[in-house]
């Protein structure tokens, strides 16, 4: 099956703890993205990567870190510096088509702070 | 002003109705446009890209007006399964692929 997988589906974080969200794709897409969605709000871009070993900050990168060591994988770490981490985290990957870069999303991870 | 603004919802319509969603964007350099659908507590899924000449996919029609920086989505013959939140999405940079999402418009189709 081709697609984007995210794990875990639910994640609980204790105060002061770093947690890492997994994102894997087997679509052979070059670009990968991390978004955060809060209730009743649109998606906001955290980080994105257009190629292996390179990534850029999005609009709300503070308190987050990423790595892109393999084309298939783009893990996101939510650090203790992120003071309000409770949200729905969505990973996407992109292909370039006639309509520009079309992004496809994984099923998401819900992060809750205990 | 938000970069992408959508009609406030929710839209409550009966089955079989025609419903239209509107969206405006502020960046005149925006290059590509999309409508995504998001079901409750699920990930967004691409509904359709929006082309300059307008495009249709079954019951769904998308229009783009670059001069007015306006995008629309028309759904004909609404089905119960169309109930979802519809996200207007704009790509301001085809190279970087950075998408800007509207906050979404909720549609509820009733029997």
Tab-separated table of C-alpha atoms in Angstrom:
chain	number	residue	atom	x	y	z
A	1	UNK	CA	0.000	0.000	0.000
A	2	UNK	CA	1.321	3.433	-0.898
A	3	UNK	CA	0.708	6.236	1.526
A	4	UNK	CA	1.704	8.297	4.502
A	5	UNK	CA	1.730	6.827	7.978
A	6	UNK	CA	1.934	8.642	11.287
A	7	UNK	CA	2.443	7.170	14.709
A	8	UNK	CA	1.285	7.067	17.342
A	9	UNK	CA	-2.366	8.002	16.818
A	10	UNK	CA	-2.520	9.449	20.351
A	11	UNK	CA	0.407	10.660	22.438
A	12	UNK	CA	0.505	11.916	25.994
A	13	UNK	CA	3.255	14.231	27.140
A	14	UNK	CA	4.258	15.075	30.657
A	15	UNK	CA	5.424	18.537	31.595
A	16	UNK	CA	9.055	19.121	30.611
A	17	UNK	CA	9.207	16.074	28.370
A	18	UNK	CA	10.324	15.915	24.744
A	19	UNK	CA	8.257	13.666	22.476
A	20	UNK	CA	8.806	12.594	18.882
A	21	UNK	CA	6.076	12.070	16.305
A	22	UNK	CA	6.792	9.736	13.437
A	23	UNK	CA	5.948	10.350	9.772
A	24	UNK	CA	6.817	7.915	6.979
A	25	UNK	CA	5.873	7.941	3.297
A	26	UNK	CA	6.446	5.453	0.502
A	27	UNK	CA	5.152	7.678	-2.278
A	28	UNK	CA	8.657	8.718	-3.354
A	29	UNK	CA	7.769	12.348	-2.677
A	30	UNK	CA	10.628	14.782	-2.272
A	31	UNK	CA	8.830	17.289	-0.075
A	32	UNK	CA	7.411	16.692	3.388
A	33	UNK	CA	5.604	19.009	5.805
A	34	UNK	CA	4.415	19.229	9.403
A	35	UNK	CA	1.291	21.143	10.385
A	36	UNK	CA	-0.500	21.813	13.610
A	37	UNK	CA	-4.290	22.149	13.833
A	38	UNK	CA	-6.094	23.573	16.846
A	39	UNK	CA	-9.875	23.235	17.327
A	40	UNK	CA	-11.822	25.484	14.964
A	41	UNK	CA	-8.679	26.757	13.296
A	42	UNK	CA	-6.880	26.227	10.032
A	43	UNK	CA	-3.646	24.310	9.647
A	44	UNK	CA	-0.440	26.125	10.512
A	45	UNK	CA	2.930	25.134	9.077
A	46	UNK	CA	5.619	24.115	11.571
A	47	UNK	CA	8.485	22.881	9.366
A	48	UNK	CA	8.953	21.647	5.836
A	49	UNK	CA	11.628	19.857	3.851
A	50	UNK	CA	12.053	19.833	0.115
A	51	UNK	CA	14.980	17.440	0.001
A	52	UNK	CA	16.926	15.060	2.226
A	53	UNK	CA	19.186	16.763	4.790
A	54	UNK	CA	17.493	20.125	4.314
A	55	UNK	CA	14.501	21.731	6.032
A	56	UNK	CA	13.028	25.171	6.655
A	57	UNK	CA	11.043	26.747	9.453
A	58	UNK	CA	7.387	27.398	8.885
A	59	UNK	CA	5.214	29.942	10.634
A	60	UNK	CA	5.272	28.404	14.125
A	61	UNK	CA	8.599	26.550	14.445
A	62	UNK	CA	9.440	27.659	17.993
A	63	UNK	CA	9.508	24.721	20.399
A	64	UNK	CA	9.760	22.138	17.618
A	65	UNK	CA	12.614	20.392	15.816
A	66	UNK	CA	12.836	18.079	12.806
A	67	UNK	CA	15.305	15.952	10.881
A	68	UNK	CA	15.295	14.613	7.326
A	69	UNK	CA	17.954	11.915	7.138
A	70	UNK	CA	15.971	9.742	4.735
A	71	UNK	CA	13.598	10.636	1.924
A	72	UNK	CA	10.867	8.489	3.444
A	73	UNK	CA	10.986	9.875	6.974
A	74	UNK	CA	10.410	13.287	8.579
A	75	UNK	CA	10.074	12.983	12.372
A	76	UNK	CA	8.923	15.930	14.475
A	77	UNK	CA	10.109	16.476	18.049
A	78	UNK	CA	7.952	18.559	20.336
A	79	UNK	CA	10.343	19.942	22.919
A	80	UNK	CA	9.681	21.161	26.437
A	81	UNK	CA	10.064	24.705	25.073
A	82	UNK	CA	6.689	24.347	23.344
A	83	UNK	CA	4.377	25.625	26.070
A	84	UNK	CA	1.073	24.779	24.472
A	85	UNK	CA	1.613	21.526	22.579
A	86	UNK	CA	-1.897	20.074	22.796
A	87	UNK	CA	-3.091	19.870	19.188
A	88	UNK	CA	-3.678	17.639	16.180
A	89	UNK	CA	-0.404	17.192	14.260
A	90	UNK	CA	-0.558	16.418	10.570
A	91	UNK	CA	2.258	15.330	8.305
A	92	UNK	CA	2.027	15.738	4.539
A	93	UNK	CA	4.114	14.947	1.501
A	94	UNK	CA	3.965	16.521	-1.906
A	95	UNK	CA	4.237	15.821	-5.561
A	96	UNK	CA	4.393	18.413	-8.295
A	97	UNK	CA	1.519	18.219	-10.759
A	98	UNK	CA	-0.447	20.352	-13.182
A	99	UNK	CA	-2.037	22.233	-10.319
A	100	UNK	CA	1.224	22.957	-8.538
A	101	UNK	CA	2.425	21.040	-5.515
A	102	UNK	CA	-0.372	18.781	-4.330
A	103	UNK	CA	-0.010	17.728	-0.713
A	104	UNK	CA	-1.318	14.462	0.714
A	105	UNK	CA	-1.800	14.016	4.432
A	106	UNK	CA	-1.197	11.257	6.924
A	107	UNK	CA	-3.897	10.329	9.469
A	108	UNK	CA	-2.467	12.603	12.159
A	109	UNK	CA	-1.313	12.340	15.767
A	110	UNK	CA	-3.248	13.861	18.652
A	111	UNK	CA	-0.910	15.140	21.351
A	112	UNK	CA	-2.236	15.757	24.839
A	113	UNK	CA	-0.403	17.183	27.803
A	114	UNK	CA	-0.917	15.424	31.128
B	1	UNK	CA	-6.423	40.477	7.338
B	2	UNK	CA	-6.079	36.711	7.075
B	3	UNK	CA	-4.202	35.413	4.058
B	4	UNK	CA	-7.053	33.062	3.156
B	5	UNK	CA	-10.593	33.793	4.297
B	6	UNK	CA	-13.634	31.614	3.929
B	7	UNK	CA	-17.356	32.003	4.465
B	8	UNK	CA	-18.226	31.506	8.092
B	9	UNK	CA	-20.233	28.338	8.733
B	10	UNK	CA	-21.913	26.148	9.479
B	11	UNK	CA	-24.006	25.642	6.355
B	12	UNK	CA	-27.038	23.478	7.060
B	13	UNK	CA	-28.754	22.297	3.874
B	14	UNK	CA	-31.271	19.583	2.915
B	15	UNK	CA	-30.293	16.656	0.729
B	16	UNK	CA	-30.402	17.563	-2.939
B	17	UNK	CA	-29.645	21.243	-2.358
B	18	UNK	CA	-27.002	23.213	-4.199
B	19	UNK	CA	-24.505	24.951	-1.949
B	20	UNK	CA	-21.673	27.360	-2.743
B	21	UNK	CA	-18.580	28.177	-0.711
B	22	UNK	CA	-16.532	31.301	-1.258
B	23	UNK	CA	-12.928	32.044	-0.443
B	24	UNK	CA	-10.711	35.095	-0.867
B	25	UNK	CA	-6.931	35.282	-0.706
B	26	UNK	CA	-4.722	38.290	-0.094
B	27	UNK	CA	-1.456	37.407	-1.843
B	28	UNK	CA	-1.704	38.337	-5.507
B	29	UNK	CA	1.371	36.205	-6.223
B	30	UNK	CA	-0.513	33.026	-5.270
B	31	UNK	CA	0.096	30.406	-7.886
B	32	UNK	CA	-2.085	27.384	-7.291
B	33	UNK	CA	-5.305	26.691	-5.503
B	34	UNK	CA	-7.064	23.720	-3.984
B	35	UNK	CA	-10.156	22.605	-2.122
B	36	UNK	CA	-9.636	19.991	0.570
B	37	UNK	CA	-12.295	18.161	2.545
B	38	UNK	CA	-11.813	17.302	6.217
B	39	UNK	CA	-14.096	14.957	8.122
B	40	UNK	CA	-14.409	15.280	11.879
B	41	UNK	CA	-11.162	14.282	13.620
B	42	UNK	CA	-9.607	13.107	10.362
B	43	UNK	CA	-6.908	14.392	8.050
B	44	UNK	CA	-7.688	16.741	5.139
B	45	UNK	CA	-8.124	15.019	1.801
B	46	UNK	CA	-7.713	16.668	-1.573
B	47	UNK	CA	-11.078	17.293	-3.190
B	48	UNK	CA	-9.895	19.097	-6.291
B	49	UNK	CA	-7.344	21.493	-7.664
B	50	UNK	CA	-8.707	24.775	-9.019
B	51	UNK	CA	-7.645	25.808	-12.504
B	52	UNK	CA	-7.838	29.246	-14.071
B	53	UNK	CA	-10.453	28.132	-16.566
B	54	UNK	CA	-12.589	26.550	-13.877
B	55	UNK	CA	-13.058	22.821	-13.531
B	56	UNK	CA	-15.705	20.293	-12.720
B	57	UNK	CA	-15.603	16.863	-11.122
B	58	UNK	CA	-18.996	15.226	-11.004
B	59	UNK	CA	-21.217	17.273	-8.701
B	60	UNK	CA	-18.373	19.615	-7.740
B	61	UNK	CA	-17.401	22.749	-9.670
B	62	UNK	CA	-14.506	25.020	-8.764
B	63	UNK	CA	-13.953	28.522	-10.098
B	64	UNK	CA	-11.023	30.923	-9.828
B	65	UNK	CA	-11.088	34.672	-10.378
B	66	UNK	CA	-7.515	35.947	-10.202
B	67	UNK	CA	-8.491	39.587	-10.705
B	68	UNK	CA	-10.733	39.507	-7.647
B	69	UNK	CA	-8.549	36.970	-5.793
B	70	UNK	CA	-11.574	34.807	-5.254
B	71	UNK	CA	-12.167	31.049	-5.356
B	72	UNK	CA	-15.465	29.214	-5.176
B	73	UNK	CA	-16.726	25.672	-4.789
B	74	UNK	CA	-20.205	24.647	-5.902
B	75	UNK	CA	-21.748	21.369	-4.782
B	76	UNK	CA	-24.858	20.247	-6.645
B	77	UNK	CA	-27.364	17.643	-5.477
B	78	UNK	CA	-25.902	17.477	-1.959
B	79	UNK	CA	-25.584	14.064	-0.341
B	80	UNK	CA	-25.511	13.214	3.359
B	81	UNK	CA	-21.936	12.036	2.794
B	82	UNK	CA	-20.910	15.548	1.712
B	83	UNK	CA	-21.145	16.659	5.363
B	84	UNK	CA	-17.632	17.780	6.295
B	85	UNK	CA	-15.468	20.866	6.621
B	86	UNK	CA	-14.230	22.300	3.332
B	87	UNK	CA	-10.825	23.964	3.339
B	88	UNK	CA	-9.746	26.556	0.817
B	89	UNK	CA	-6.006	26.260	0.235
B	90	UNK	CA	-3.603	28.545	-1.603
B	91	UNK	CA	-0.023	27.862	-2.682
B	92	UNK	CA	1.980	31.074	-2.779
B	93	UNK	CA	5.138	29.410	-4.019
B	94	UNK	CA	5.083	26.420	-6.327
B	95	UNK	CA	8.765	25.815	-5.689
B	96	UNK	CA	8.634	25.707	-1.919
B	97	UNK	CA	5.166	24.257	-1.856
B	98	UNK	CA	4.071	26.322	1.125
B	99	UNK	CA	0.310	26.054	1.461
B	100	UNK	CA	-1.869	28.558	3.280
B	101	UNK	CA	-5.086	27.109	4.670
B	102	UNK	CA	-8.356	28.856	5.338
B	103	UNK	CA	-10.043	27.992	8.608
B	104	UNK	CA	-12.659	25.944	6.788
B	105	UNK	CA	-16.404	26.041	6.279
B	106	UNK	CA	-18.516	23.360	7.885
B	107	UNK	CA	-21.264	21.777	5.819
B	108	UNK	CA	-24.043	19.700	7.301
B	109	UNK	CA	-26.421	17.975	4.880
B	110	UNK	CA	-29.674	16.854	6.491
B	111	UNK	CA	-32.187	14.224	5.287
